[in-house]
mmCIF file of C-alpha atoms in Angstrom:
data_model
loop_
_atom_site.group_PDB
_atom_site.id
_atom_site.type_symbol
_atom_site.label_atom_id
_atom_site.label_comp_id
_atom_site.label_asym_id
_atom_site.label_seq_id
_atom_site.Cartn_x
_atom_site.Cartn_y
_atom_site.Cartn_z
ATOM 1 C CA MET A 30 12.705 -44.041 -5.449
ATOM 2 C CA THR A 31 11.660 -41.623 -7.713
ATOM 3 C CA GLY A 32 9.364 -42.654 -10.262
ATOM 4 C CA ALA A 33 6.955 -40.521 -12.789
ATOM 5 C CA ASN A 34 4.105 -40.793 -10.284
ATOM 6 C CA SER A 35 6.060 -39.358 -7.284
ATOM 7 C CA PHE A 36 4.498 -36.464 -5.578
ATOM 8 C CA SER A 37 6.939 -33.911 -3.487
ATOM 9 C CA VAL A 38 5.355 -30.256 -3.348
ATOM 10 C CA SER A 39 7.224 -27.877 -1.041
ATOM 11 C CA GLY A 40 8.533 -31.310 1.034
ATOM 12 C CA TYR A 41 4.916 -32.603 2.077
ATOM 13 C CA GLY A 42 6.060 -36.068 3.182
ATOM 14 C CA PRO A 43 8.456 -38.334 1.791
ATOM 15 C CA GLU A 44 8.152 -38.923 -1.919
ATOM 16 C CA ARG A 45 6.198 -42.501 -2.783
ATOM 17 C CA ALA A 46 6.679 -43.961 -5.982
ATOM 18 C CA GLY A 47 3.754 -45.697 -7.513
ATOM 19 C CA TRP A 48 0.722 -44.534 -5.418
ATOM 20 C CA SER A 49 -1.330 -41.972 -7.374
ATOM 21 C CA ARG A 50 -1.647 -38.104 -6.722
ATOM 22 C CA VAL A 51 -5.322 -38.489 -4.704
ATOM 23 C CA PHE A 52 -3.366 -40.056 -2.138
ATOM 24 C CA ALA A 53 -1.017 -37.747 -2.117
ATOM 25 C CA ARG A 54 -3.961 -34.997 -1.212
ATOM 26 C CA ASP A 55 -5.983 -38.046 1.399
ATOM 27 C CA SER A 56 -2.293 -37.692 3.150
ATOM 28 C CA LEU A 57 -2.223 -34.057 2.975
ATOM 29 C CA ALA A 58 -5.848 -33.871 3.933
ATOM 30 C CA ARG A 59 -4.558 -36.715 6.980
ATOM 31 C CA ARG A 60 -2.437 -33.589 8.220
ATOM 32 C CA LEU A 61 -3.680 -30.519 8.190
ATOM 33 C CA ASP A 62 -4.664 -29.370 11.861
ATOM 34 C CA TRP A 63 -8.501 -29.569 11.520
ATOM 35 C CA PRO A 64 -9.406 -27.953 14.767
ATOM 36 C CA ILE A 65 -7.284 -25.150 14.173
ATOM 37 C CA LEU A 66 -8.805 -24.757 10.034
ATOM 38 C CA LEU A 67 -12.608 -25.641 11.982
ATOM 39 C CA SER A 68 -12.227 -22.898 14.897
ATOM 40 C CA ALA A 69 -10.557 -19.673 12.635
ATOM 41 C CA LEU A 70 -14.086 -21.312 9.736
ATOM 42 C CA ALA A 71 -16.619 -21.100 14.031
ATOM 43 C CA LEU A 72 -15.490 -17.357 14.547
ATOM 44 C CA SER A 73 -16.121 -16.376 11.039
ATOM 45 C CA PHE A 74 -19.051 -17.186 10.241
ATOM 46 C CA ILE A 75 -19.756 -15.996 13.598
ATOM 47 C CA GLY A 76 -18.358 -12.665 12.709
ATOM 48 C CA ALA A 77 -20.121 -12.946 9.649
ATOM 49 C CA ALA A 78 -23.834 -13.246 11.604
ATOM 50 C CA LEU A 79 -22.477 -10.086 13.960
ATOM 51 C CA VAL A 80 -21.744 -8.110 11.402
ATOM 52 C CA TYR A 81 -25.139 -7.911 10.650
ATOM 53 C CA SER A 82 -26.763 -6.993 13.045
ATOM 54 C CA ALA A 83 -24.628 -4.386 13.144
ATOM 55 C CA THR A 84 -24.374 -2.859 10.029
ATOM 56 C CA ARG A 85 -28.713 -4.462 8.558
ATOM 57 C CA ASN A 86 -29.575 -1.489 9.553
ATOM 58 C CA ARG A 87 -27.169 2.075 9.392
ATOM 59 C CA THR A 88 -27.967 3.117 5.955
ATOM 60 C CA GLU A 89 -25.185 5.862 6.489
ATOM 61 C CA LEU A 90 -23.611 3.027 6.075
ATOM 62 C CA ASN A 91 -24.489 0.392 4.411
ATOM 63 C CA GLN A 92 -25.587 2.566 1.417
ATOM 64 C CA GLY A 93 -29.514 1.395 2.098
ATOM 65 C CA ASP A 94 -28.434 -2.259 1.552
ATOM 66 C CA PRO A 95 -29.216 -4.347 4.715
ATOM 67 C CA TYR A 96 -26.438 -7.125 2.987
ATOM 68 C CA TYR A 97 -23.951 -5.527 1.952
ATOM 69 C CA PHE A 98 -21.748 -5.843 4.983
ATOM 70 C CA LEU A 99 -23.048 -9.154 5.159
ATOM 71 C CA LEU A 100 -21.259 -10.059 1.819
ATOM 72 C CA ARG A 101 -18.292 -8.060 1.881
ATOM 73 C CA HIS A 102 -17.501 -9.892 5.390
ATOM 74 C CA LEU A 103 -18.007 -13.076 3.066
ATOM 75 C CA LEU A 104 -16.508 -13.346 0.583
ATOM 76 C CA ASN A 105 -13.332 -11.362 2.362
ATOM 77 C CA THR A 106 -13.631 -15.377 4.507
ATOM 78 C CA GLY A 107 -13.919 -16.671 1.114
ATOM 79 C CA ILE A 108 -11.072 -14.843 -0.534
ATOM 80 C CA GLY A 109 -8.457 -15.044 3.279
ATOM 81 C CA PHE A 110 -9.425 -18.847 3.214
ATOM 82 C CA ALA A 111 -8.251 -19.338 -1.074
ATOM 83 C CA LEU A 112 -5.103 -17.665 0.312
ATOM 84 C CA MET A 113 -4.455 -19.921 3.276
ATOM 85 C CA VAL A 114 -4.963 -22.398 0.481
ATOM 86 C CA GLY A 115 -2.048 -21.265 -1.337
ATOM 87 C CA THR A 116 0.214 -20.311 1.448
ATOM 88 C CA VAL A 117 0.135 -24.513 2.362
ATOM 89 C CA TRP A 118 0.989 -24.852 -1.185
ATOM 90 C CA LEU A 119 3.947 -22.601 -0.837
ATOM 91 C CA GLY A 120 4.710 -24.158 2.006
ATOM 92 C CA HIS A 121 6.335 -22.080 4.614
ATOM 93 C CA ARG A 122 10.162 -23.163 4.082
ATOM 94 C CA THR A 123 9.268 -21.587 -0.015
ATOM 95 C CA LEU A 124 8.009 -18.344 1.381
ATOM 96 C CA ARG A 125 11.377 -18.386 3.637
ATOM 97 C CA THR A 126 13.324 -18.395 -0.395
ATOM 98 C CA ALA A 127 10.606 -15.675 -0.577
ATOM 99 C CA VAL A 128 10.941 -13.309 2.299
ATOM 100 C CA PRO A 129 13.196 -10.520 1.074
ATOM 101 C CA ILE A 130 10.895 -9.710 -2.184
ATOM 102 C CA LEU A 131 8.375 -9.741 0.577
ATOM 103 C CA TYR A 132 9.420 -7.582 2.546
ATOM 104 C CA GLY A 133 9.733 -4.418 0.098
ATOM 105 C CA ILE A 134 7.012 -5.530 -1.117
ATOM 106 C CA SER A 135 5.228 -4.589 2.736
ATOM 107 C CA VAL A 136 7.285 -1.901 3.072
ATOM 108 C CA PHE A 137 6.807 -0.350 -0.044
ATOM 109 C CA LEU A 138 3.101 -0.457 0.905
ATOM 110 C CA ILE A 139 3.101 1.177 4.106
ATOM 111 C CA LEU A 140 5.756 3.911 2.370
ATOM 112 C CA LEU A 141 2.947 4.621 0.161
ATOM 113 C CA VAL A 142 0.553 5.680 3.067
ATOM 114 C CA LEU A 143 2.741 8.202 3.594
ATOM 115 C CA THR A 144 1.800 9.527 0.557
ATOM 116 C CA PRO A 145 -0.590 11.681 -0.984
ATOM 117 C CA LEU A 146 -2.575 7.799 -1.912
ATOM 118 C CA GLY A 147 -2.561 6.941 2.060
ATOM 119 C CA ALA A 148 -6.158 7.904 3.278
ATOM 120 C CA THR A 149 -7.239 8.724 7.646
ATOM 121 C CA ILE A 150 -9.915 5.714 8.471
ATOM 122 C CA ASN A 151 -11.452 6.284 11.619
ATOM 123 C CA GLY A 152 -8.594 8.736 13.392
ATOM 124 C CA ALA A 153 -5.615 6.736 11.538
ATOM 125 C CA HIS A 154 -4.221 7.713 8.658
ATOM 126 C CA ALA A 155 -2.788 3.481 7.806
ATOM 127 C CA TRP A 156 -5.003 3.267 4.543
ATOM 128 C CA ILE A 157 -4.728 2.602 0.805
ATOM 129 C CA VAL A 158 -7.968 3.370 -0.907
ATOM 130 C CA LEU A 159 -8.157 1.339 -3.563
ATOM 131 C CA GLY A 160 -11.362 2.751 -5.554
ATOM 132 C CA GLY A 161 -15.559 1.183 -6.007
ATOM 133 C CA GLY A 162 -14.948 1.102 -1.412
ATOM 134 C CA PHE A 163 -12.752 -0.871 -1.554
ATOM 135 C CA SER A 164 -9.450 -0.032 0.781
ATOM 136 C CA LEU A 165 -6.067 -1.306 2.030
ATOM 137 C CA GLN A 166 -4.559 -1.445 5.027
ATOM 138 C CA PRO A 167 -0.581 -2.811 4.168
ATOM 139 C CA SER A 168 0.163 -3.086 7.994
ATOM 140 C CA GLU A 169 -1.853 -6.103 8.244
ATOM 141 C CA PHE A 170 0.158 -7.749 6.063
ATOM 142 C CA VAL A 171 3.639 -6.288 7.998
ATOM 143 C CA LYS A 172 2.881 -8.485 10.651
ATOM 144 C CA VAL A 173 2.940 -11.300 9.397
ATOM 145 C CA THR A 174 6.678 -10.378 7.152
ATOM 146 C CA ILE A 175 8.148 -9.109 10.218
ATOM 147 C CA ILE A 176 7.491 -12.820 11.393
ATOM 148 C CA LEU A 177 8.963 -14.691 8.411
ATOM 149 C CA GLY A 178 11.714 -12.004 8.250
ATOM 150 C CA MET A 179 12.768 -12.928 11.808
ATOM 151 C CA ALA A 180 12.576 -15.908 11.395
ATOM 152 C CA MET A 181 14.626 -16.227 8.783
ATOM 153 C CA LEU A 182 17.068 -14.056 10.048
ATOM 154 C CA LEU A 183 17.250 -15.822 13.652
ATOM 155 C CA ALA A 184 16.436 -19.514 12.270
ATOM 156 C CA ALA A 185 19.906 -19.800 9.402
ATOM 157 C CA ARG A 186 22.565 -20.754 11.235
ATOM 158 C CA VAL A 187 20.667 -22.609 13.947
ATOM 159 C CA ASP A 188 19.080 -24.573 12.141
ATOM 160 C CA ALA A 189 22.360 -24.883 9.608
ATOM 161 C CA GLY A 190 23.615 -26.621 12.589
ATOM 162 C CA ASP A 191 26.087 -23.849 12.926
ATOM 163 C CA LYS A 192 25.148 -22.371 16.535
ATOM 164 C CA PRO A 193 23.097 -23.534 19.408
ATOM 165 C CA TYR A 194 21.121 -20.586 19.452
ATOM 166 C CA PRO A 195 21.278 -17.268 17.377
ATOM 167 C CA ASP A 196 24.446 -14.907 18.320
ATOM 168 C CA HIS A 197 24.155 -11.331 19.152
ATOM 169 C CA ARG A 198 25.092 -9.627 16.273
ATOM 170 C CA THR A 199 22.134 -12.091 13.927
ATOM 171 C CA VAL A 200 19.796 -10.637 17.103
ATOM 172 C CA LEU A 201 20.747 -7.595 16.359
ATOM 173 C CA GLN A 202 19.767 -8.193 12.819
ATOM 174 C CA SER A 203 16.782 -8.827 12.872
ATOM 175 C CA LEU A 204 15.383 -6.348 15.195
ATOM 176 C CA GLY A 205 16.906 -4.085 12.709
ATOM 177 C CA LEU A 206 14.232 -5.753 10.200
ATOM 178 C CA ALA A 207 11.441 -5.082 12.103
ATOM 179 C CA ALA A 208 11.851 -1.877 13.373
ATOM 180 C CA VAL A 209 12.238 -0.165 10.297
ATOM 181 C CA PRO A 210 8.801 -0.871 9.157
ATOM 182 C CA ILE A 211 7.701 -0.748 12.826
ATOM 183 C CA VAL A 212 9.166 3.128 13.747
ATOM 184 C CA ILE A 213 7.010 3.918 9.753
ATOM 185 C CA VAL A 214 3.960 2.300 11.440
ATOM 186 C CA LEU A 215 4.622 5.005 13.697
ATOM 187 C CA LEU A 216 4.891 7.922 11.748
ATOM 188 C CA MET A 217 1.713 7.001 10.566
ATOM 189 C CA PRO A 218 0.746 7.202 13.416
ATOM 190 C CA ASP A 219 -1.535 3.439 13.445
ATOM 191 C CA LEU A 220 -0.211 3.115 17.198
ATOM 192 C CA GLY A 221 -2.520 -0.386 18.136
ATOM 193 C CA SER A 222 -0.635 -1.792 14.870
ATOM 194 C CA VAL A 223 2.239 -1.106 16.142
ATOM 195 C CA MET A 224 1.853 -2.642 20.144
ATOM 196 C CA VAL A 225 0.937 -6.182 18.269
ATOM 197 C CA MET A 226 3.751 -5.924 16.147
ATOM 198 C CA VAL A 227 6.272 -4.821 19.460
ATOM 199 C CA VAL A 228 4.604 -7.836 20.851
ATOM 200 C CA ILE A 229 5.384 -10.214 18.294
ATOM 201 C CA VAL A 230 9.475 -9.057 18.085
ATOM 202 C CA LEU A 231 8.986 -10.299 22.163
ATOM 203 C CA GLY A 232 7.552 -13.344 21.059
ATOM 204 C CA VAL A 233 9.786 -14.429 18.046
ATOM 205 C CA LEU A 234 12.911 -13.165 20.831
ATOM 206 C CA LEU A 235 11.611 -15.531 23.146
ATOM 207 C CA ALA A 236 10.990 -18.342 20.626
ATOM 208 C CA SER A 237 14.284 -18.400 18.966
ATOM 209 C CA GLY A 238 16.603 -18.769 22.025
ATOM 210 C CA ALA A 239 18.165 -15.699 21.692
ATOM 211 C CA SER A 240 19.853 -14.228 25.007
ATOM 212 C CA ASN A 241 17.225 -13.525 27.861
ATOM 213 C CA ARG A 242 19.133 -10.008 27.727
ATOM 214 C CA TRP A 243 17.866 -8.665 24.498
ATOM 215 C CA VAL A 244 14.177 -9.390 26.091
ATOM 216 C CA PHE A 245 14.591 -7.229 28.918
ATOM 217 C CA GLY A 246 17.082 -4.673 27.253
ATOM 218 C CA LEU A 247 14.172 -4.724 24.131
ATOM 219 C CA ILE A 248 11.113 -4.167 27.163
ATOM 220 C CA GLY A 249 12.948 -1.222 28.832
ATOM 221 C CA THR A 250 13.602 0.192 25.356
ATOM 222 C CA GLY A 251 10.200 0.429 24.391
ATOM 223 C CA ALA A 252 9.311 1.785 27.765
ATOM 224 C CA MET A 253 11.668 4.614 27.309
ATOM 225 C CA GLY A 254 10.055 5.419 23.541
ATOM 226 C CA ALA A 255 6.366 5.141 24.417
ATOM 227 C CA ILE A 256 7.689 8.425 27.283
ATOM 228 C CA ALA A 257 9.696 9.814 24.260
ATOM 229 C CA VAL A 258 6.147 9.080 22.144
ATOM 230 C CA TRP A 259 4.789 10.365 24.606
ATOM 231 C CA GLN A 260 6.977 13.581 26.194
ATOM 232 C CA LEU A 261 7.237 14.652 21.637
ATOM 233 C CA GLY A 262 4.289 15.206 21.480
ATOM 234 C CA LEU A 263 4.141 12.540 18.243
ATOM 235 C CA LEU A 264 0.897 11.622 19.622
ATOM 236 C CA ASP A 265 -2.762 12.609 18.107
ATOM 237 C CA GLU A 266 -5.163 14.129 19.923
ATOM 238 C CA TYR A 267 -7.476 11.042 19.186
ATOM 239 C CA GLN A 268 -5.294 9.305 20.622
ATOM 240 C CA ILE A 269 -4.082 11.128 23.742
ATOM 241 C CA ASN A 270 -7.964 11.019 24.547
ATOM 242 C CA ARG A 271 -8.277 7.290 24.828
ATOM 243 C CA PHE A 272 -5.484 6.741 26.878
ATOM 244 C CA ALA A 273 -7.275 9.329 29.250
ATOM 245 C CA ALA A 274 -10.163 7.891 29.300
ATOM 246 C CA PHE A 275 -8.635 4.311 30.166
ATOM 247 C CA ALA A 276 -7.239 5.789 32.531
ATOM 248 C CA ASN A 277 -9.884 7.198 33.969
ATOM 249 C CA PRO A 278 -13.604 6.371 32.163
ATOM 250 C CA ASP A 279 -15.505 8.865 33.841
ATOM 251 C CA LEU A 280 -13.816 11.335 31.711
ATOM 252 C CA ASP A 281 -16.085 13.386 29.752
ATOM 253 C CA PRO A 282 -18.883 10.001 29.637
ATOM 254 C CA ALA A 283 -20.695 11.928 26.567
ATOM 255 C CA GLY A 284 -17.291 12.089 24.610
ATOM 256 C CA VAL A 285 -13.361 10.973 25.032
ATOM 257 C CA GLY A 286 -15.033 8.090 27.196
ATOM 258 C CA TYR A 287 -18.320 7.473 24.820
ATOM 259 C CA ASN A 288 -17.009 4.224 22.613
ATOM 260 C CA THR A 289 -16.086 2.166 25.633
ATOM 261 C CA ASN A 290 -19.059 3.174 28.379
ATOM 262 C CA GLN A 291 -21.564 2.235 25.214
ATOM 263 C CA ALA A 292 -20.000 -0.553 25.081
ATOM 264 C CA ARG A 293 -19.874 -1.744 28.752
ATOM 265 C CA ILE A 294 -23.021 -1.413 28.664
ATOM 266 C CA ALA A 295 -23.600 -3.411 25.813
ATOM 267 C CA ILE A 296 -22.573 -6.683 27.707
ATOM 268 C CA GLY A 297 -23.494 -5.471 30.662
ATOM 269 C CA SER A 298 -27.224 -5.621 28.536
ATOM 270 C CA GLY A 299 -26.732 -9.289 27.408
ATOM 271 C CA GLY A 300 -26.485 -11.141 30.749
ATOM 272 C CA LEU A 301 -26.020 -14.836 30.411
ATOM 273 C CA THR A 302 -28.094 -15.422 27.480
ATOM 274 C CA GLY A 303 -28.433 -12.402 25.287
ATOM 275 C CA THR A 304 -31.377 -10.803 23.819
ATOM 276 C CA GLY A 305 -31.090 -12.675 21.086
ATOM 277 C CA LEU A 306 -29.243 -12.656 17.076
ATOM 278 C CA PHE A 307 -30.249 -9.261 16.154
ATOM 279 C CA LYS A 308 -32.437 -7.946 18.959
ATOM 280 C CA GLY A 309 -30.181 -6.008 20.749
ATOM 281 C CA SER A 310 -31.352 -2.484 21.809
ATOM 282 C CA GLN A 311 -28.036 -0.706 22.145
ATOM 283 C CA THR A 312 -27.307 -2.716 18.500
ATOM 284 C CA THR A 313 -29.951 -1.529 17.138
ATOM 285 C CA GLY A 314 -30.212 1.085 18.380
ATOM 286 C CA GLN A 315 -26.488 2.284 17.323
ATOM 287 C CA PHE A 316 -25.222 3.221 20.289
ATOM 288 C CA VAL A 317 -22.033 1.841 19.857
ATOM 289 C CA PRO A 318 -19.799 3.552 16.974
ATOM 290 C CA GLU A 319 -17.464 1.043 15.066
ATOM 291 C CA GLN A 320 -20.069 -1.986 15.654
ATOM 292 C CA GLN A 321 -19.066 -4.299 13.113
ATOM 293 C CA THR A 322 -15.208 -3.700 13.450
ATOM 294 C CA ASP A 323 -13.707 -2.278 16.437
ATOM 295 C CA PHE A 324 -16.051 -3.631 18.098
ATOM 296 C CA VAL A 325 -17.708 -6.322 17.169
ATOM 297 C CA PHE A 326 -17.837 -7.967 20.417
ATOM 298 C CA THR A 327 -20.254 -5.667 22.112
ATOM 299 C CA VAL A 328 -22.752 -7.095 20.014
ATOM 300 C CA ALA A 329 -21.762 -10.926 20.993
ATOM 301 C CA GLY A 330 -21.829 -9.809 24.852
ATOM 302 C CA GLU A 331 -25.369 -8.011 23.821
ATOM 303 C CA GLU A 332 -27.373 -10.382 21.995
ATOM 304 C CA LEU A 333 -25.364 -13.161 22.343
ATOM 305 C CA GLY A 334 -24.550 -12.942 26.397
ATOM 306 C CA PHE A 335 -22.396 -14.446 28.353
ATOM 307 C CA VAL A 336 -22.812 -17.721 26.381
ATOM 308 C CA GLY A 337 -22.153 -16.437 22.873
ATOM 309 C CA ALA A 338 -19.160 -14.164 23.991
ATOM 310 C CA GLY A 339 -17.523 -17.014 26.035
ATOM 311 C CA LEU A 340 -17.839 -19.812 22.933
ATOM 312 C CA ILE A 341 -15.911 -16.715 20.544
ATOM 313 C CA LEU A 342 -13.278 -16.821 23.548
ATOM 314 C CA VAL A 343 -13.634 -20.427 23.006
ATOM 315 C CA LEU A 344 -12.239 -21.169 19.838
ATOM 316 C CA LEU A 345 -9.755 -18.539 19.667
ATOM 317 C CA GLY A 346 -8.295 -20.732 22.747
ATOM 318 C CA ILE A 347 -8.069 -24.050 20.630
ATOM 319 C CA VAL A 348 -6.832 -21.592 17.467
ATOM 320 C CA LEU A 349 -4.554 -20.640 20.502
ATOM 321 C CA TRP A 350 -3.597 -24.178 22.191
ATOM 322 C CA ARG A 351 -3.353 -25.895 18.637
ATOM 323 C CA ALA A 352 -0.762 -23.184 17.422
ATOM 324 C CA CYS A 353 1.039 -23.643 20.651
ATOM 325 C CA ARG A 354 1.668 -27.718 20.032
ATOM 326 C CA ILE A 355 2.415 -27.216 16.692
ATOM 327 C CA ALA A 356 5.167 -24.334 17.886
ATOM 328 C CA ARG A 357 5.911 -27.418 20.334
ATOM 329 C CA GLU A 358 5.619 -29.543 17.643
ATOM 330 C CA THR A 359 7.703 -28.747 14.492
ATOM 331 C CA THR A 360 11.612 -30.037 14.513
ATOM 332 C CA GLU A 361 13.126 -27.106 12.543
ATOM 333 C CA LEU A 362 13.848 -23.330 14.946
ATOM 334 C CA TYR A 363 11.864 -21.369 11.664
ATOM 335 C CA GLY A 364 8.971 -23.378 12.041
ATOM 336 C CA THR A 365 8.690 -22.777 15.758
ATOM 337 C CA ILE A 366 9.783 -19.028 15.684
ATOM 338 C CA VAL A 367 6.769 -18.545 12.810
ATOM 339 C CA ALA A 368 4.525 -19.918 15.247
ATOM 340 C CA ALA A 369 5.169 -18.276 18.222
ATOM 341 C CA GLY A 370 5.109 -15.448 16.101
ATOM 342 C CA ILE A 371 1.956 -15.847 15.411
ATOM 343 C CA ILE A 372 1.461 -16.880 18.252
ATOM 344 C CA ALA A 373 1.903 -14.089 19.881
ATOM 345 C CA TRP A 374 -0.381 -11.908 17.340
ATOM 346 C CA PHE A 375 -3.066 -13.443 17.658
ATOM 347 C CA ALA A 376 -2.930 -13.398 21.399
ATOM 348 C CA PHE A 377 -1.926 -10.627 22.314
ATOM 349 C CA GLN A 378 -4.861 -8.258 19.389
ATOM 350 C CA SER A 379 -7.888 -10.523 20.704
ATOM 351 C CA PHE A 380 -7.004 -9.565 23.857
ATOM 352 C CA GLU A 381 -6.059 -6.057 23.689
ATOM 353 C CA ASN A 382 -9.292 -5.962 21.396
ATOM 354 C CA ILE A 383 -11.763 -7.696 23.275
ATOM 355 C CA GLY A 384 -10.046 -5.745 26.753
ATOM 356 C CA MET A 385 -10.844 -2.665 25.554
ATOM 357 C CA THR A 386 -14.801 -3.437 25.296
ATOM 358 C CA LEU A 387 -15.157 -4.386 28.743
ATOM 359 C CA GLY A 388 -12.737 -1.506 30.120
ATOM 360 C CA ILE A 389 -9.500 -3.268 30.678
ATOM 361 C CA MET A 390 -7.644 -2.296 27.791
ATOM 362 C CA PRO A 391 -6.843 1.446 25.769
ATOM 363 C CA VAL A 392 -8.481 1.483 23.071
ATOM 364 C CA ALA A 393 -6.600 0.753 20.088
ATOM 365 C CA GLY A 394 -8.253 0.505 16.670
ATOM 366 C CA LEU A 395 -7.792 -3.149 16.561
ATOM 367 C CA PRO A 396 -10.398 -5.849 14.633
ATOM 368 C CA LEU A 397 -11.471 -9.615 16.408
ATOM 369 C CA PRO A 398 -9.023 -11.950 14.335
ATOM 370 C CA PHE A 399 -10.995 -13.833 12.068
ATOM 371 C CA VAL A 400 -14.275 -11.775 14.292
ATOM 372 C CA SER A 401 -14.288 -7.712 12.816
ATOM 373 C CA TYR A 402 -15.448 -6.976 9.518
ATOM 374 C CA GLY A 403 -12.239 -5.965 7.403
ATOM 375 C CA GLY A 404 -10.832 -7.410 4.663
ATOM 376 C CA SER A 405 -7.102 -6.378 5.317
ATOM 377 C CA SER A 406 -6.699 -8.028 8.439
ATOM 378 C CA MET A 407 -9.039 -11.492 7.707
ATOM 379 C CA PHE A 408 -6.248 -11.627 4.627
ATOM 380 C CA ALA A 409 -4.171 -11.800 6.852
ATOM 381 C CA VAL A 410 -5.055 -13.746 10.141
ATOM 382 C CA TRP A 411 -5.930 -17.004 6.789
ATOM 383 C CA VAL A 412 -1.926 -16.044 6.128
ATOM 384 C CA ALA A 413 -0.951 -17.104 9.063
ATOM 385 C CA VAL A 414 -3.475 -20.067 9.502
ATOM 386 C CA GLY A 415 -1.558 -21.150 6.010
ATOM 387 C CA LEU A 416 1.375 -20.831 8.080
ATOM 388 C CA LEU A 417 0.669 -23.282 10.505
ATOM 389 C CA GLN A 418 -1.033 -25.142 8.970
ATOM 390 C CA SER A 419 2.509 -25.841 6.573
ATOM 391 C CA ILE A 420 4.517 -25.437 9.662
ATOM 392 C CA ARG A 421 2.274 -28.891 10.309
ATOM 393 C CA VAL A 422 2.146 -30.799 7.271
ATOM 394 C CA GLN A 423 5.918 -30.422 6.286
ATOM 395 C CA ARG A 424 6.672 -31.433 9.680
ATOM 396 C CA PRO A 425 8.508 -35.361 9.622
ATOM 397 C CA MET A 426 5.019 -38.763 9.947
ATOM 398 C CA SER A 427 7.748 -38.925 12.728
ATOM 399 C CA ALA A 428 7.488 -36.305 14.751
#
């Protein structure tokens, strides 16, 4: 039954004639996944403290204002949260219809990086400088559009009831959709983002029910592609040095191995409870490069110790656990695939970021989700949280 007072936006719940919008909002709030939301907020605010500790004394970076990076991190978090709210309000089903537009915009933006508008930051030519100290890394948003685009193609006929699982033609189309931005990002080159995107593709294929031959074939193709990239000399020198330092940690400790060595020293000095927030000698002495972005976990390890660093891992684990539950409980394949892509993204990027500070993964220049400083990455991960919340909110009440 419908009427003037009914409320049904983007598929949120059953229509309720005669009830006010306030009730509908209460119903929406009740159906949100609060553990994900609160954990993501906690990670962002912990990140704010770590970013402040890492940058308050770096006058060459903060333009003489110790609160420069802290305020920007909080601003990025606020904008990201607003994007999450907007994503929930629109709904993942509405965004499904806008995938071609979103995909086109994201590909256009990463192509701009290859033009004179692109800028190199920390060795990666992956940015567009907007002016006023702001920059944009389009590859962060490509992660979202790859997930949405592949999910749209792989789930179309299955959710319509035409097929029990994606056929080979549909899988090939979805891989072609993902390959275009991945190749462009590889040309930048932004190898870290490419690694994340490949893992996302694998996660999406596994969740879609596609034949395992595609998964094993993609892994084999990726391995051969990596060998070809190495043999053809398509990697920049700094990227080759990073892999060399990973393979041999004692190689040039004052040069290519400096970042990893200093990161391990910082984390190791924290012990069980840390040296105290804002009291880390490695952080205060500015021994670890890029400590507010790629190596922010070293601040937690040194100043908050095993307990504080472990808390970050627990909060990330809660986000992943609840995301897995959302993927399992949704009744539509499209929602399952989107959630699985986000799980693969968050899990691998977190493992790579923390792993490189411990020396068990090569340095790849990837931020720690929600924690590292960076507007583009913060916006993208909060949009992903919005997608997860939308999938949970829009599932039938009986699910």
